Amino acid sequence: MRVERVLLKDYTTLGVGGPAELWTVETPEDLKKATEAPYRVLGNGSNLLVMDEGVEERVIRLSGVFAEWDLKGWVGAGALLPLLVQEAARQGLSGLEGLLGIPAQVGGAVKMNAGTRFGEMADALEAVEIFHGGRFQIYEPQELGFGYRKSHLPPGGIVTRVRLRLKERPQEEIRRRMAEVDAARKGQPKKKSAGCAFKNPPGQSAGRLIDQRGLKGLRVGDAMVSLEHGNFIVNLGGAKAQDILALVRAIQEELPLELEWEVWP
Ligand code: FAD
Ligand code: EPU
């Protein structure tokens, strides 16, 4: 186990966030020790807006045994989703194609029920192991209240590993589906972001609504509404969390949109 003071801006895809104590856990014993005081769990940091003041709680990151995986057995919550998507295609296993292009650890993808219109994480789950209250417990996906970009994990629950629901399919078929998902993502910006900032209102696209309001290019400091896709807020380099939050609020003054990101603290 490693415990160090870090700046969370180095651990989030938006590139913002202040100091925290990072606990990198590698074994169940580490996890038990790390959770003896208040904590938060960090995945790939792809859906997080961390404030410039940082966080008081321990920030736990899963590594070691928690990052090991076998597509036909248990997959550690610290494993990187993009690697699984590629490896599944290579092995002729279908079920993860719709998750192509989502930067996430498995645990973060479960918590957020990450997805695209081609499929979401919950569809690909057979079982989920969660650590809470000092012990590991296995859940069926139906028990976890999955919905559009949401889940109901037990309070303080840390996803530690999952079993995936994958079907053998011809590789060409899997690759064709992946190409379709990839094409649907072409309009998304490559600059630093945390994916879509807002949830799509039922039957609508937040990105289109923001675009139609003429808000693309709106800027606070180095935080800007992407010119490529209205639902992406990008960090042009030196954005502070405060700049990003101010931009979020400016958009919400124009449109009643619900933030998709998790905000720390
Ligand atoms: P983090 O951002 O690190 O954490 C998110 C939440 O999950 C936090 O509350 C954290 O505490 C919790 N968490 C993390 N790990 C665990 C764990 N093991 N147990 C319990 N809780 C945990 N999302 C989509 O749904 N679809 C997309 O198409 C998509 N495209 C994106 C494109 C880009 C370029 C980027 C930067 C992001 C995109 N996202 C997308 C957002 C993001 O990738 C997802 O929300 C993803 O699920 C976040 O996973 P993470 O591991 O980074 O979690
Ligand atoms: N559109 C515009 N202007 C814009 C952006 C979009 O007119 O600035 C239009 C597009 O032309 C399209 C429609 O709006 O007709 C929908 O856009 P898009 O296909 O990009 O899908 P989206 O609803 O904006 C959703 C997810 C993405 C996911 C894509 C691909 C949400 C909030 N967003 O985007 O997920 O990658 O579909 O399936 O559900 C995320 O959640 O972080 C994320 C990036």
Short mmCIF file of C-alpha atoms and ligand atoms in Angstrom, two decimals:
data_model
loop_
_atom_site.label_atom_id
_atom_site.label_comp_id
_atom_site.label_asym_id
_atom_site.label_seq_id
_atom_site.Cartn_x
_atom_site.Cartn_y
_atom_site.Cartn_z
CA MET A 1 0.00 0.00 0.00
CA ARG A 2 1.21 3.51 -0.81
CA VAL A 3 0.01 6.67 0.94
CA GLU A 4 1.02 10.02 -0.55
CA ARG A 5 -0.03 13.66 -0.79
CA VAL A 6 -1.03 14.45 -4.35
CA LEU A 7 -2.84 17.10 -6.37
CA LEU A 8 -6.01 15.58 -7.74
CA LYS A 9 -5.63 17.61 -10.93
CA ASP A 10 -3.01 15.04 -11.87
CA TYR A 11 -5.60 12.25 -11.45
CA THR A 12 -8.62 13.69 -13.26
CA THR A 13 -9.18 13.97 -17.01
CA LEU A 14 -10.42 17.56 -16.60
CA GLY A 15 -7.06 18.36 -15.05
CA VAL A 16 -8.44 20.27 -12.08
CA GLY A 17 -8.59 19.54 -8.35
CA GLY A 18 -6.59 20.34 -5.24
CA PRO A 19 -4.66 18.29 -2.67
CA ALA A 20 -5.61 14.99 -1.09
CA GLU A 21 -4.10 12.00 0.62
CA LEU A 22 -4.05 9.20 -1.94
CA TRP A 23 -4.21 5.62 -0.62
CA THR A 24 -3.29 3.14 -3.33
CA VAL A 25 -4.56 -0.23 -2.09
CA GLU A 26 -3.35 -3.55 -3.45
CA THR A 27 -4.88 -6.22 -1.20
CA PRO A 28 -8.08 -6.79 0.80
CA GLU A 29 -6.09 -6.05 3.99
CA ASP A 30 -5.02 -2.68 2.56
CA LEU A 31 -8.62 -1.89 1.71
CA LYS A 32 -9.79 -2.70 5.23
CA LYS A 33 -7.11 -0.43 6.69
CA ALA A 34 -7.77 2.41 4.23
CA THR A 35 -11.49 2.42 5.02
CA GLU A 36 -11.01 2.81 8.79
CA ALA A 37 -11.40 6.59 8.39
CA PRO A 38 -13.67 8.66 6.08
CA TYR A 39 -12.84 8.05 2.41
CA ARG A 40 -13.78 8.57 -1.23
CA VAL A 41 -12.99 6.26 -4.13
CA LEU A 42 -11.19 7.40 -7.23
CA GLY A 43 -11.50 5.52 -10.50
CA ASN A 44 -9.99 6.87 -13.69
CA GLY A 45 -11.08 10.38 -12.68
CA SER A 46 -13.04 10.80 -15.93
CA ASN A 47 -16.33 11.97 -14.48
CA LEU A 48 -15.08 14.12 -11.63
CA LEU A 49 -15.03 17.82 -10.94
CA VAL A 50 -12.74 18.17 -7.93
CA MET A 51 -12.67 21.55 -6.23
CA ASP A 52 -9.44 23.54 -5.98
CA GLU A 53 -9.42 23.16 -2.17
CA GLY A 54 -9.05 19.40 -2.57
CA VAL A 55 -10.65 16.88 -0.23
CA GLU A 56 -10.23 16.08 3.46
CA GLU A 57 -11.09 12.39 3.23
CA ARG A 58 -8.68 9.69 2.20
CA VAL A 59 -8.87 9.09 -1.53
CA ILE A 60 -8.68 5.37 -2.26
CA ARG A 61 -7.36 4.06 -5.56
CA LEU A 62 -7.64 0.38 -6.49
CA SER A 63 -4.48 -1.37 -7.68
CA GLY A 64 -2.76 -4.76 -7.22
CA VAL A 65 -5.28 -7.62 -7.00
CA PHE A 66 -8.09 -5.14 -7.58
CA ALA A 67 -6.77 -4.39 -11.07
CA GLU A 68 -6.35 -8.02 -12.19
CA TRP A 69 -8.83 -9.38 -14.70
CA ASP A 70 -10.00 -12.37 -16.69
CA LEU A 71 -12.92 -11.76 -19.06
CA LYS A 72 -14.34 -15.22 -18.39
CA GLY A 73 -13.86 -14.99 -14.62
CA TRP A 74 -13.57 -12.06 -12.24
CA VAL A 75 -12.63 -8.59 -13.45
CA GLY A 76 -11.06 -6.24 -10.90
CA ALA A 77 -12.79 -2.88 -10.47
CA GLY A 78 -9.44 -1.14 -11.01
CA ALA A 79 -9.10 -2.60 -14.51
CA LEU A 80 -9.32 -0.14 -17.40
CA LEU A 81 -12.51 -0.46 -19.43
CA PRO A 82 -10.93 0.44 -22.82
CA LEU A 83 -8.51 -2.49 -22.45
CA LEU A 84 -11.39 -4.87 -21.72
CA VAL A 85 -13.36 -3.64 -24.74
CA GLN A 86 -10.39 -4.34 -27.04
CA GLU A 87 -9.51 -7.68 -25.47
CA ALA A 88 -13.14 -8.88 -25.63
CA ALA A 89 -13.17 -8.16 -29.37
CA ARG A 90 -9.91 -10.05 -29.77
CA GLN A 91 -11.35 -13.08 -27.96
CA GLY A 92 -14.62 -12.94 -29.92
CA LEU A 93 -16.67 -12.00 -26.85
CA SER A 94 -19.58 -9.64 -27.39
CA GLY A 95 -21.23 -7.37 -24.83
CA LEU A 96 -18.81 -4.47 -24.33
CA GLU A 97 -18.90 -2.91 -27.82
CA GLY A 98 -21.28 -0.13 -26.78
CA LEU A 99 -18.75 1.02 -24.17
CA LEU A 100 -16.05 1.72 -26.75
CA GLY A 101 -14.36 5.07 -26.18
CA ILE A 102 -15.36 5.50 -22.54
CA PRO A 103 -12.29 6.24 -20.40
CA ALA A 104 -13.06 4.53 -17.08
CA GLN A 105 -12.09 1.95 -14.56
CA VAL A 106 -14.61 -0.84 -14.22
CA GLY A 107 -15.65 0.38 -10.74
CA GLY A 108 -16.31 3.92 -11.98
CA ALA A 109 -18.21 2.58 -14.99
CA VAL A 110 -20.42 0.50 -12.68
CA LYS A 111 -21.03 3.38 -10.27
CA MET A 112 -21.98 5.77 -13.12
CA ASN A 113 -23.58 3.04 -15.25
CA ALA A 114 -21.49 4.46 -18.06
CA GLY A 115 -22.79 3.98 -21.55
CA THR A 116 -23.78 5.20 -24.95
CA ARG A 117 -26.96 4.72 -26.92
CA PHE A 118 -25.45 1.40 -28.01
CA GLY A 119 -25.41 -0.05 -24.50
CA GLU A 120 -24.51 0.57 -20.89
CA MET A 121 -22.38 -1.05 -18.21
CA ALA A 122 -25.34 -2.58 -16.35
CA ASP A 123 -26.27 -4.64 -19.46
CA ALA A 124 -22.85 -6.30 -19.39
CA LEU A 125 -22.88 -7.35 -15.73
CA GLU A 126 -23.53 -10.80 -14.30
CA ALA A 127 -22.46 -10.09 -10.69
CA VAL A 128 -20.88 -7.25 -8.72
CA GLU A 129 -18.73 -7.61 -5.62
CA ILE A 130 -18.94 -4.64 -3.27
CA PHE A 131 -16.92 -3.91 -0.13
CA HIS A 132 -18.86 -2.09 2.56
CA GLY A 133 -19.19 -2.23 6.31
CA GLY A 134 -15.88 -4.08 6.47
CA ARG A 135 -16.89 -7.03 4.27
CA PHE A 136 -17.18 -8.16 0.68
CA GLN A 137 -20.62 -9.02 -0.62
CA ILE A 138 -21.82 -10.19 -4.04
CA TYR A 139 -24.85 -8.58 -5.70
CA GLU A 140 -26.91 -9.30 -8.77
CA PRO A 141 -27.18 -6.29 -11.07
CA GLN A 142 -30.96 -6.06 -10.46
CA GLU A 143 -30.21 -5.27 -6.81
CA LEU A 144 -28.17 -2.17 -7.65
CA GLY A 145 -30.85 0.20 -8.99
CA PHE A 146 -29.21 0.94 -12.33
CA GLY A 147 -30.74 3.65 -14.50
CA TYR A 148 -29.53 6.20 -17.04
CA ARG A 149 -26.05 7.14 -15.74
CA LYS A 150 -26.92 6.13 -12.18
CA SER A 151 -26.79 3.30 -9.66
CA HIS A 152 -27.72 2.74 -6.05
CA LEU A 153 -24.74 1.14 -4.38
CA PRO A 154 -24.87 0.50 -0.64
CA PRO A 155 -23.68 3.62 1.25
CA GLY A 156 -19.89 3.86 1.17
CA GLY A 157 -19.82 0.79 -1.09
CA ILE A 158 -16.66 0.18 -3.10
CA VAL A 159 -17.01 -2.00 -6.18
CA THR A 160 -14.10 -4.43 -5.98
CA ARG A 161 -14.74 -6.84 -8.87
CA VAL A 162 -17.38 -7.93 -11.33
CA ARG A 163 -18.30 -10.86 -13.52
CA LEU A 164 -19.23 -9.91 -17.06
CA ARG A 165 -22.06 -11.23 -19.19
CA LEU A 166 -20.41 -11.81 -22.59
CA LYS A 167 -21.47 -13.97 -25.53
CA GLU A 168 -19.27 -15.62 -28.14
CA ARG A 169 -19.80 -13.92 -31.51
CA PRO A 170 -17.88 -13.73 -34.77
CA GLN A 171 -15.09 -11.15 -34.49
CA GLU A 172 -16.16 -9.32 -37.67
CA GLU A 173 -19.60 -8.73 -36.19
CA ILE A 174 -18.09 -7.32 -32.97
CA ARG A 175 -15.68 -5.09 -34.91
CA ARG A 176 -18.50 -3.82 -37.12
CA ARG A 177 -20.48 -2.77 -34.04
CA MET A 178 -17.40 -1.10 -32.57
CA ALA A 179 -16.88 0.87 -35.78
CA GLU A 180 -20.48 2.08 -35.52
CA VAL A 181 -19.98 3.25 -31.93
CA ASP A 182 -16.70 4.89 -32.88
CA ALA A 183 -18.41 6.78 -35.71
CA ALA A 184 -21.09 8.06 -33.32
CA ARG A 185 -18.33 9.53 -31.11
CA LYS A 186 -16.51 11.36 -33.89
CA GLY A 187 -17.95 14.77 -32.99
CA GLN A 188 -16.54 14.65 -29.45
CA PRO A 189 -13.58 16.87 -28.58
CA LYS A 190 -10.11 15.51 -27.84
CA LYS A 191 -9.21 18.31 -25.42
CA LYS A 192 -9.18 17.75 -21.64
CA SER A 193 -12.74 17.14 -20.40
CA ALA A 194 -14.82 14.87 -18.19
CA GLY A 195 -17.12 13.72 -20.99
CA CYS A 196 -20.61 15.15 -21.20
CA ALA A 197 -21.22 17.66 -18.44
CA PHE A 198 -25.01 17.27 -18.30
CA LYS A 199 -27.43 14.38 -18.49
CA ASN A 200 -29.68 14.36 -21.53
CA PRO A 201 -33.24 15.37 -20.57
CA PRO A 202 -35.68 12.59 -21.58
CA GLY A 203 -35.96 12.48 -25.37
CA GLN A 204 -33.55 15.40 -25.85
CA SER A 205 -29.88 16.06 -26.29
CA ALA A 206 -28.26 18.46 -23.83
CA GLY A 207 -25.52 19.12 -26.38
CA ARG A 208 -28.00 20.16 -29.03
CA LEU A 209 -29.91 22.39 -26.57
CA ILE A 210 -26.69 24.14 -25.53
CA ASP A 211 -25.70 24.50 -29.18
CA GLN A 212 -29.12 25.95 -30.14
CA ARG A 213 -28.81 28.52 -27.34
CA GLY A 214 -25.58 29.71 -28.94
CA LEU A 215 -23.52 28.81 -25.88
CA LYS A 216 -20.65 27.05 -27.67
CA GLY A 217 -17.42 28.93 -27.11
CA LEU A 218 -18.70 30.51 -23.87
CA ARG A 219 -15.68 30.86 -21.64
CA VAL A 220 -14.69 31.46 -18.02
CA GLY A 221 -10.92 31.62 -17.67
CA ASP A 222 -9.56 28.55 -19.41
CA ALA A 223 -12.86 26.65 -19.13
CA MET A 224 -14.83 26.69 -22.38
CA VAL A 225 -17.96 25.12 -23.86
CA SER A 226 -16.47 23.02 -26.63
CA LEU A 227 -16.93 24.33 -30.17
CA GLU A 228 -17.25 20.73 -31.35
CA HIS A 229 -19.94 19.46 -28.95
CA GLY A 230 -22.11 21.64 -26.72
CA ASN A 231 -22.23 19.17 -23.85
CA PHE A 232 -18.47 19.08 -23.37
CA ILE A 233 -16.74 21.63 -21.18
CA VAL A 234 -13.06 21.63 -22.00
CA ASN A 235 -10.05 22.79 -20.05
CA LEU A 236 -7.90 24.82 -22.44
CA GLY A 237 -4.94 24.45 -20.08
CA GLY A 238 -5.03 26.44 -16.89
CA ALA A 239 -8.69 26.19 -15.84
CA LYS A 240 -9.49 26.17 -12.13
CA ALA A 241 -12.38 24.13 -10.74
CA GLN A 242 -14.03 27.47 -9.91
CA ASP A 243 -13.93 28.48 -13.59
CA ILE A 244 -15.53 25.23 -14.64
CA LEU A 245 -18.20 25.50 -11.95
CA ALA A 246 -18.95 29.10 -12.96
CA LEU A 247 -19.40 27.95 -16.57
CA VAL A 248 -21.69 25.10 -15.45
CA ARG A 249 -23.82 27.62 -13.53
CA ALA A 250 -23.94 30.01 -16.48
CA ILE A 251 -25.30 27.21 -18.67
CA GLN A 252 -27.79 26.16 -16.00
CA GLU A 253 -29.09 29.74 -15.85
CA GLU A 254 -30.09 29.36 -19.49
CA LEU A 255 -31.24 25.73 -19.46
CA PRO A 256 -32.58 23.40 -16.74
CA LEU A 257 -29.92 20.72 -17.09
CA GLU A 258 -28.75 18.23 -14.47
CA LEU A 259 -25.01 17.82 -13.99
CA GLU A 260 -23.72 14.36 -14.90
CA TRP A 261 -20.38 14.75 -13.11
CA GLU A 262 -19.65 13.88 -9.52
CA VAL A 263 -18.44 16.97 -7.65
CA TRP A 264 -15.81 16.66 -4.86
CA PRO A 265 -16.20 17.79 -2.14
P1 FAD B 1 -14.32 8.46 -11.58
O1 FAD B 1 -14.57 9.64 -12.44
O2 FAD B 1 -12.98 8.30 -10.99
O3 FAD B 1 -15.42 8.42 -10.42
C1 FAD B 1 -16.78 8.63 -10.72
C2 FAD B 1 -17.64 8.18 -9.52
O4 FAD B 1 -17.50 6.77 -9.37
C3 FAD B 1 -17.17 8.79 -8.19
O5 FAD B 1 -18.32 8.98 -7.41
C4 FAD B 1 -16.30 7.70 -7.60
O6 FAD B 1 -16.26 7.76 -6.19
C5 FAD B 1 -17.04 6.46 -8.06
N1 FAD B 1 -16.19 5.28 -8.14
C6 FAD B 1 -15.05 5.10 -8.87
N2 FAD B 1 -14.57 3.87 -8.68
C7 FAD B 1 -15.41 3.25 -7.82
C8 FAD B 1 -15.44 1.96 -7.23
N3 FAD B 1 -14.52 1.03 -7.47
N4 FAD B 1 -16.46 1.68 -6.39
C9 FAD B 1 -17.42 2.59 -6.10
N5 FAD B 1 -17.44 3.83 -6.63
C10 FAD B 1 -16.44 4.15 -7.48
N6 FAD B 1 -19.45 8.45 -19.78
C11 FAD B 1 -20.46 7.76 -20.36
O7 FAD B 1 -21.32 7.21 -19.65
N7 FAD B 1 -20.53 7.63 -21.72
C12 FAD B 1 -19.61 8.16 -22.54
O8 FAD B 1 -19.72 8.01 -23.73
C13 FAD B 1 -18.53 8.90 -21.96
N8 FAD B 1 -17.58 9.47 -22.74
C14 FAD B 1 -16.55 10.14 -22.14
C15 FAD B 1 -15.56 10.70 -22.96
C16 FAD B 1 -14.49 11.38 -22.39
C17 FAD B 1 -13.42 11.98 -23.29
C18 FAD B 1 -14.38 11.50 -20.97
C19 FAD B 1 -13.23 12.22 -20.34
C20 FAD B 1 -15.37 10.97 -20.17
C21 FAD B 1 -16.47 10.28 -20.74
N9 FAD B 1 -17.48 9.74 -19.96
C22 FAD B 1 -18.49 9.02 -20.54
C23 FAD B 1 -17.48 9.93 -18.49
C24 FAD B 1 -16.71 8.86 -17.71
O9 FAD B 1 -15.79 8.18 -18.55
C25 FAD B 1 -17.66 7.84 -17.07
O10 FAD B 1 -18.58 8.47 -16.19
C26 FAD B 1 -16.93 6.76 -16.29
O11 FAD B 1 -17.84 5.79 -15.86
C27 FAD B 1 -16.16 7.31 -15.08
O12 FAD B 1 -15.39 6.25 -14.56
P2 FAD B 1 -14.07 6.56 -13.70
O13 FAD B 1 -13.44 5.25 -13.38
O14 FAD B 1 -13.26 7.57 -14.35
O15 FAD B 1 -14.74 7.14 -12.39
N1 EPU B 2 -25.84 17.95 -31.40
C1 EPU B 2 -25.87 19.25 -31.86
N2 EPU B 2 -24.93 20.12 -31.38
C2 EPU B 2 -24.00 19.75 -30.47
C3 EPU B 2 -23.99 18.43 -29.99
C4 EPU B 2 -24.93 17.54 -30.49
O1 EPU B 2 -26.72 19.61 -32.66
O2 EPU B 2 -23.19 20.60 -30.07
C5 EPU B 2 -26.83 17.00 -31.95
C6 EPU B 2 -26.14 15.91 -32.78
O3 EPU B 2 -25.98 16.34 -34.11
C7 EPU B 2 -27.11 14.74 -32.65
C8 EPU B 2 -27.72 14.94 -31.25
O4 EPU B 2 -27.46 16.30 -30.90
O5 EPU B 2 -28.13 14.82 -33.60
C9 EPU B 2 -27.14 13.99 -30.22
O6 EPU B 2 -25.71 14.19 -30.14
P1 EPU B 2 -24.70 12.99 -29.91
O7 EPU B 2 -24.95 11.91 -30.93
O8 EPU B 2 -23.34 13.55 -29.81
O9 EPU B 2 -25.16 12.35 -28.56
P2 EPU B 2 -25.33 12.99 -27.13
O10 EPU B 2 -26.73 12.70 -26.71
O11 EPU B 2 -24.88 14.39 -27.07
C10 EPU B 2 -24.69 10.84 -25.82
C11 EPU B 2 -24.03 10.64 -24.50
C12 EPU B 2 -22.53 10.50 -24.68
C13 EPU B 2 -22.22 9.36 -25.63
C14 EPU B 2 -22.90 9.66 -26.97
C15 EPU B 2 -22.69 8.54 -27.98
C16 EPU B 2 -25.22 11.75 -22.67
C17 EPU B 2 -25.29 12.96 -21.83
N3 EPU B 2 -24.29 11.76 -23.63
O12 EPU B 2 -24.30 12.12 -26.28
O13 EPU B 2 -21.99 10.18 -23.40
O14 EPU B 2 -20.83 9.23 -25.83
O15 EPU B 2 -24.32 9.81 -26.74
O16 EPU B 2 -23.65 7.56 -27.83
O17 EPU B 2 -25.96 10.80 -22.45
C18 EPU B 2 -21.08 11.06 -21.38
O18 EPU B 2 -22.06 10.58 -20.80
O19 EPU B 2 -20.15 11.62 -20.75
C19 EPU B 2 -21.00 10.98 -22.83
C20 EPU B 2 -20.04 11.56 -23.53
#
